[in-house]
Short mmCIF file of C-alpha atoms in Angstrom, two decimals:
data_model
loop_
_atom_site.label_atom_id
_atom_site.label_comp_id
_atom_site.label_asym_id
_atom_site.label_seq_id
_atom_site.Cartn_x
_atom_site.Cartn_y
_atom_site.Cartn_z
CA MET A 1008 4.37 -3.64 -26.25
CA THR A 1009 7.31 -4.12 -23.66
CA ALA A 1010 8.02 -1.72 -21.64
CA ARG A 1011 11.56 0.21 -21.70
CA PHE A 1012 11.54 1.09 -18.34
CA GLY A 1013 11.21 -0.79 -15.06
CA PRO A 1014 10.39 0.21 -11.43
CA GLY A 1015 13.46 1.85 -9.64
CA ASP A 1016 14.88 3.35 -13.11
CA ARG A 1017 15.89 6.90 -13.38
CA VAL A 1018 13.98 8.77 -16.21
CA ARG A 1019 13.87 12.68 -17.33
CA VAL A 1020 11.09 14.16 -19.10
CA ARG A 1021 11.29 15.00 -22.19
CA TRP A 1022 11.87 19.27 -22.37
CA ALA A 1023 9.33 19.53 -25.83
CA HIS A 1024 6.38 21.78 -25.89
CA PRO A 1025 4.70 20.38 -29.36
CA PRO A 1026 1.33 21.27 -30.08
CA GLY A 1027 -1.94 19.46 -29.81
CA HIS A 1028 -3.40 17.73 -26.99
CA ILE A 1029 -0.78 16.70 -24.33
CA ARG A 1030 -1.18 14.81 -21.14
CA THR A 1031 1.92 15.74 -19.60
CA PRO A 1032 1.87 18.35 -17.69
CA TYR A 1033 4.60 21.00 -17.91
CA TYR A 1034 5.66 21.29 -14.30
CA VAL A 1035 7.44 17.87 -14.95
CA ARG A 1036 8.90 18.26 -17.99
CA GLY A 1037 12.17 18.45 -18.54
CA LYS A 1038 12.94 17.23 -14.81
CA THR A 1039 14.17 13.79 -13.64
CA GLY A 1040 12.28 11.29 -11.23
CA VAL A 1041 12.20 7.40 -10.64
CA ILE A 1042 9.67 5.12 -11.98
CA GLU A 1043 7.15 3.89 -9.46
CA ARG A 1044 5.65 1.03 -11.34
CA ILE A 1045 4.52 0.09 -14.88
CA CYS A 1046 0.68 1.01 -15.13
CA GLY A 1047 0.13 -1.03 -18.43
CA SER A 1048 -0.71 -0.12 -22.06
CA PHE A 1049 -2.94 1.97 -23.60
CA ARG A 1050 -4.10 4.01 -26.35
CA ASP A 1051 -2.67 7.37 -27.06
CA PRO A 1052 -4.13 10.33 -25.57
CA GLU A 1053 -2.43 12.52 -27.99
CA GLU A 1054 -3.64 10.55 -31.34
CA LEU A 1055 -7.56 10.07 -29.01
CA ALA A 1056 -7.79 13.60 -29.03
CA TYR A 1057 -8.21 13.85 -32.79
CA ALA A 1058 -10.83 11.38 -33.04
CA ARG A 1059 -7.66 8.53 -34.36
CA ASP A 1060 -7.73 4.81 -33.36
CA GLY A 1061 -4.90 5.96 -30.68
CA GLN A 1062 -3.02 2.87 -31.74
CA PRO A 1063 -0.24 1.76 -31.36
CA GLU A 1064 -0.95 1.75 -27.66
CA ARG A 1065 2.29 3.13 -25.65
CA PRO A 1066 3.06 2.36 -21.84
CA LEU A 1067 2.02 4.27 -19.15
CA TYR A 1068 4.26 4.48 -16.13
CA ARG A 1069 3.58 6.25 -12.43
CA VAL A 1070 6.80 8.40 -12.24
CA HIS A 1071 7.81 9.88 -8.51
CA PHE A 1072 9.39 13.27 -8.60
CA ASP A 1073 11.16 14.72 -4.92
CA ARG A 1074 9.26 18.21 -4.90
CA ARG A 1075 12.78 19.69 -4.77
CA THR A 1076 14.01 19.05 -8.27
CA LEU A 1077 10.32 20.40 -9.78
CA TRP A 1078 10.63 23.56 -7.98
CA PRO A 1079 14.23 24.04 -6.84
CA ASP A 1080 13.24 27.31 -4.89
CA ASP A 1081 10.64 25.34 -2.77
CA GLN A 1082 10.71 26.05 0.96
CA GLY A 1083 8.68 22.37 1.07
CA ARG A 1084 9.79 19.64 3.26
CA ALA A 1085 12.43 17.89 1.71
CA LYS A 1086 11.10 14.01 1.63
CA ASP A 1087 7.56 15.52 -0.01
CA GLY A 1088 6.89 13.91 -3.26
CA VAL A 1089 4.79 13.83 -6.27
CA GLU A 1090 3.28 11.15 -8.46
CA VAL A 1091 2.74 11.71 -12.19
CA GLU A 1092 1.38 9.17 -14.94
CA ILE A 1093 3.63 9.87 -18.48
CA PHE A 1094 3.55 7.93 -21.44
CA GLU A 1095 6.44 6.41 -22.73
CA PRO A 1096 7.49 8.33 -25.62
CA TRP A 1097 7.86 11.59 -23.13
CA LEU A 1098 10.62 9.32 -20.85
CA GLU A 1099 14.19 8.69 -22.03
CA PRO A 1100 16.63 7.48 -19.30
CA ALA A 1101 18.15 10.16 -17.01
CA ASP A 1102 21.57 8.99 -17.26
CA ALA A 1103 21.87 9.40 -21.01
CA ALA A 1104 20.40 12.94 -20.99
CA MET A 1105 21.68 16.22 -21.36
CA GLU A 1106 20.80 18.39 -18.18
CA GLY A 1107 19.15 21.90 -18.57
CA GLY A 1108 15.90 22.49 -20.13
CA THR A 1109 14.81 23.99 -16.21
CA MET B 923 -24.64 37.15 11.82
CA SER B 924 -25.45 38.75 14.74
CA ASP B 925 -28.89 38.22 16.45
CA THR B 926 -30.86 41.16 17.26
CA GLY B 927 -33.98 39.79 17.11
CA GLN B 928 -35.11 42.20 14.19
CA HIS B 929 -35.65 40.59 10.78
CA SER B 930 -33.72 43.70 9.39
CA HIS B 931 -31.68 41.89 6.25
CA ASP B 932 -33.84 42.37 3.09
CA HIS B 933 -34.82 39.50 0.79
CA THR B 934 -33.77 40.59 -2.66
CA PRO B 935 -34.94 37.33 -4.85
CA ARG B 936 -32.08 35.41 -6.06
CA PRO B 937 -31.91 35.76 -10.30
CA ASP B 938 -33.07 32.51 -12.17
CA GLN B 939 -30.62 30.78 -13.71
CA ASP B 940 -32.63 30.06 -17.09
CA GLY B 941 -30.54 32.19 -19.68
CA PRO B 942 -30.18 30.62 -23.03
CA PRO B 943 -28.06 27.08 -23.03
CA SER B 944 -23.87 27.45 -23.52
CA TYR B 945 -22.21 26.56 -26.44
CA TYR B 946 -22.00 22.99 -24.99
CA GLN B 947 -25.29 22.59 -23.65
CA ALA B 948 -26.63 23.47 -26.85
CA MET B 949 -24.20 20.59 -28.11
CA GLU B 950 -25.09 17.81 -25.41
CA THR B 951 -29.10 18.42 -26.35
CA ALA B 952 -28.22 18.42 -30.15
CA VAL B 953 -26.04 15.11 -30.16
CA ARG B 954 -28.67 13.32 -27.32
CA GLU B 955 -31.31 14.20 -29.20
CA LEU B 956 -29.78 12.84 -33.00
CA LEU B 957 -28.98 9.43 -31.12
CA ILE B 958 -32.35 8.93 -29.72
CA GLU B 959 -33.98 9.80 -32.97
CA LYS B 960 -31.48 7.44 -34.94
CA GLY B 961 -32.23 4.54 -32.71
CA VAL B 962 -28.63 4.46 -31.02
CA VAL B 963 -29.54 4.76 -27.77
CA THR B 964 -33.11 5.32 -25.98
CA ALA B 965 -34.26 7.94 -23.29
CA GLU B 966 -34.71 5.48 -21.23
CA GLU B 967 -30.72 4.31 -21.71
CA VAL B 968 -29.47 7.65 -21.12
CA ARG B 969 -31.59 8.29 -17.99
CA ALA B 970 -30.66 5.01 -16.48
CA ALA B 971 -27.20 6.04 -16.93
CA VAL B 972 -27.71 9.06 -15.22
CA GLU B 973 -29.49 7.99 -12.72
CA ALA B 974 -26.93 4.91 -12.46
CA MET B 975 -23.80 7.92 -11.80
CA ASP B 976 -26.15 9.51 -9.46
CA ALA B 977 -26.30 6.67 -7.13
CA ARG B 978 -22.77 6.21 -6.73
CA SER B 979 -21.57 7.72 -3.35
CA PRO B 980 -18.90 8.18 -1.23
CA ALA B 981 -20.62 5.25 0.98
CA GLN B 982 -19.01 3.06 -1.51
CA GLY B 983 -15.47 3.99 -1.22
CA ALA B 984 -16.04 3.79 2.76
CA ARG B 985 -17.16 0.13 2.35
CA VAL B 986 -14.01 -0.23 0.79
CA VAL B 987 -11.55 1.45 3.28
CA ALA B 988 -13.68 -0.13 6.01
CA ARG B 989 -13.08 -3.99 4.80
CA ALA B 990 -9.51 -3.07 4.40
CA TRP B 991 -9.06 -1.57 7.76
CA SER B 992 -10.59 -5.12 8.91
CA ASP B 993 -8.87 -7.52 6.25
CA PRO B 994 -5.23 -7.61 5.95
CA LYS B 995 -5.09 -9.56 2.76
CA PHE B 996 -8.03 -7.51 1.26
CA LYS B 997 -5.89 -4.71 2.02
CA ALA B 998 -2.63 -6.12 0.28
CA ARG B 999 -5.29 -7.12 -3.02
CA LEU B 1000 -7.15 -3.80 -2.58
CA LEU B 1001 -3.54 -1.83 -3.27
CA LYS B 1002 -1.98 -4.62 -5.60
CA ASP B 1003 -5.13 -4.28 -7.68
CA GLY B 1004 -7.94 -1.36 -6.93
CA SER B 1005 -10.51 -2.53 -9.43
CA ALA B 1006 -10.42 -6.21 -8.95
CA ALA B 1007 -10.71 -5.53 -4.92
CA CYS B 1008 -13.82 -3.54 -5.26
CA ALA B 1009 -15.28 -6.10 -7.56
CA GLU B 1010 -14.88 -8.49 -4.73
CA LEU B 1011 -17.49 -6.46 -3.06
CA GLY B 1012 -20.15 -6.50 -5.49
CA ILE B 1013 -19.07 -2.39 -6.98
CA ASP B 1014 -18.42 -2.50 -10.55
CA MET B 1015 -15.54 0.26 -11.29
CA GLY B 1016 -16.24 0.08 -14.90
CA PRO B 1017 -13.39 0.92 -17.00
CA THR B 1018 -11.91 2.74 -14.51
CA HIS B 1019 -8.59 1.51 -13.21
CA LEU B 1020 -8.34 2.25 -9.78
CA VAL B 1021 -4.98 2.60 -7.65
CA VAL B 1022 -5.42 2.66 -4.11
CA VAL B 1023 -2.36 4.72 -2.47
CA ALA B 1024 -2.22 3.72 1.36
CA ASN B 1025 -1.10 6.53 4.11
CA GLY B 1026 1.20 4.62 6.21
CA ASP B 1027 4.00 5.37 8.77
CA LYS B 1028 5.12 9.13 8.34
CA LEU B 1029 3.24 9.20 4.60
CA HIS B 1030 0.20 10.91 3.56
CA ASN B 1031 -1.37 10.98 0.42
CA VAL B 1032 -3.51 13.36 -1.64
CA ILE B 1033 -4.76 13.05 -4.74
CA VAL B 1034 -6.00 15.58 -7.83
CA CYS B 1035 -6.35 16.18 -12.17
CA THR B 1036 -4.34 19.36 -12.28
CA LEU B 1037 -5.25 19.01 -16.27
CA CYS B 1038 -8.92 18.43 -16.12
CA SER B 1039 -10.90 16.95 -12.76
CA CYS B 1040 -10.46 13.34 -13.16
CA TYR B 1041 -11.85 11.66 -9.84
CA PRO B 1042 -12.44 7.90 -8.88
CA ARG B 1043 -16.61 8.35 -9.97
CA PHE B 1044 -17.36 5.15 -9.99
CA LEU B 1045 -16.28 4.26 -6.76
CA ILE B 1046 -17.39 7.59 -4.50
CA GLY B 1047 -19.58 9.47 -7.20
CA LEU B 1048 -19.31 13.21 -8.28
CA PRO B 1049 -16.36 14.96 -7.25
CA PRO B 1050 -16.85 17.91 -4.88
CA ASP B 1051 -16.57 21.72 -6.85
CA TRP B 1052 -13.62 22.64 -5.15
CA TYR B 1053 -11.90 19.17 -6.39
CA LYS B 1054 -12.20 20.78 -10.46
CA ALA B 1055 -11.37 24.01 -9.40
CA ARG B 1056 -8.38 25.73 -11.05
CA ALA B 1057 -7.54 26.90 -7.39
CA TYR B 1058 -7.32 23.83 -6.10
CA ARG B 1059 -6.05 21.45 -8.78
CA SER B 1060 -2.71 23.85 -8.78
CA ARG B 1061 -2.22 24.70 -5.63
CA VAL B 1062 -2.30 21.46 -4.09
CA VAL B 1063 0.54 20.23 -6.59
CA ARG B 1064 2.69 23.07 -5.66
CA GLU B 1065 1.76 23.81 -2.03
CA PRO B 1066 -0.05 20.91 -0.66
CA ARG B 1067 0.54 21.59 3.10
CA ALA B 1068 -0.97 25.18 2.61
CA VAL B 1069 -3.97 23.27 1.13
CA LEU B 1070 -4.08 20.77 3.47
CA GLY B 1071 -4.04 23.18 6.34
CA GLU B 1072 -7.13 25.13 4.85
CA PHE B 1073 -8.57 22.00 5.25
CA GLY B 1074 -7.61 21.84 8.72
CA THR B 1075 -5.37 18.94 8.01
CA GLU B 1076 -1.47 19.40 10.00
CA ILE B 1077 0.85 16.79 8.81
CA PRO B 1078 4.09 16.80 10.93
CA ASP B 1079 6.81 18.26 9.21
CA ASP B 1080 9.10 14.87 9.50
CA TRP B 1081 6.25 12.97 7.39
CA GLU B 1082 5.70 13.18 3.62
CA VAL B 1083 3.30 14.43 1.79
CA ARG B 1084 2.67 12.66 -1.63
CA VAL B 1085 0.37 14.21 -4.42
CA HIS B 1086 -1.36 11.98 -6.86
CA ASP B 1087 -1.60 13.67 -10.13
CA SER B 1088 -4.27 11.68 -12.22
CA THR B 1089 -3.00 12.95 -15.76
CA ALA B 1090 -3.83 10.00 -18.16
CA ASP B 1091 -5.93 6.29 -17.12
CA MET B 1092 -5.55 5.72 -13.51
CA ARG B 1093 -8.09 7.07 -11.06
CA TYR B 1094 -6.75 7.14 -6.98
CA MET B 1095 -8.59 7.04 -3.89
CA VAL B 1096 -6.55 7.47 -0.63
CA LEU B 1097 -6.47 4.27 1.67
CA PRO B 1098 -6.19 6.55 5.47
CA ARG B 1099 -5.21 5.26 8.50
CA ARG B 1100 -7.16 3.28 10.83
CA PRO B 1101 -8.63 5.65 13.45
CA GLU B 1102 -6.73 4.50 16.57
CA GLY B 1103 -9.56 3.45 19.43
CA THR B 1104 -11.54 1.56 17.00
CA GLU B 1105 -9.99 -2.17 18.17
CA GLY B 1106 -12.85 -4.56 18.03
CA TRP B 1107 -15.22 -2.15 15.72
CA SER B 1108 -17.05 -3.64 12.88
CA GLU B 1109 -16.75 -2.71 9.47
CA GLU B 1110 -19.92 -0.83 9.39
CA GLN B 1111 -19.31 1.18 12.29
CA LEU B 1112 -15.64 2.08 10.81
CA ALA B 1113 -17.24 2.76 7.67
CA GLY B 1114 -18.87 5.73 9.30
CA LEU B 1115 -15.59 6.97 10.18
CA VAL B 1116 -14.89 7.33 6.39
CA THR B 1117 -15.58 10.75 4.80
CA ARG B 1118 -15.28 11.70 0.70
CA ASP B 1119 -12.61 13.98 1.69
CA CYS B 1120 -10.29 11.60 3.69
CA MET B 1121 -10.81 9.57 0.51
CA ILE B 1122 -9.21 12.56 -1.77
CA GLY B 1123 -6.70 13.12 1.08
CA VAL B 1124 -7.61 16.62 2.18
CA THR B 1125 -8.67 15.14 5.86
CA LEU B 1126 -8.34 12.62 7.87
CA PRO B 1127 -10.88 10.02 9.28
CA LYS B 1128 -13.21 11.16 11.72
CA SER B 1129 -12.12 10.16 15.72
CA PRO B 1130 -13.86 7.86 16.96
#
């Protein structure tokens, strides 16, 4: 499957709370980060969790977040970061995304 | 504890922990026995798999780190494809996609799995209990410098602390910086400075 995003792209994690087994942590939902690398394509954990085959495989990315975008009230150092693996259906281009949801 | 020369504390026996199995322990036993009964696996295969997993230890990871410290080309391959580079050293990573994150000039890495307890078991063995605890998993991502401080690890203010949350198919290992004063050391000597905790990123390697 062709990856929609590439390293350096700014992406926003969907602000969504569907039921079921989700591997997108709450603390990054609705937040904007930068693609660090494409990890490859892997079976969809949201399907695998219910004994389905996980197809089609989904591109998986490592996304870098500046801590201040995750926790604006944080007293942490400006440069500190968090990198999280996120499947493509959870990502949208940051520039097209609506703000809010924090 | 004061040493008064007297032996006054009592020796209340610790209670045995042999109550009835929990729901999941019972399920594991039932499934395992069914698989054996139906000939899907043998008891010997189950035993061998447990033994193989128990045999994995941080010494394997230490060997990888020591090689990377000694051989820049190996280090480059390790950072590009961690699992393939480990295979060069005869370490079978199984299905694991290993991502090695290198500490560098003004960069300190630390790993966690906030959702469960993903850990590079194929490389450094079973995780410590604290790694699986809710306190570590929630706090290291929210206040990493405070958690590192509790491990005795102070990272300068002008360095970046970068937390890697293994939420999906990747597993992580931190490649620490080679300690100063180890010029000319053999890989075996270097490996002796590499601890499990410094490959998780909560501490630095031992000093020579």
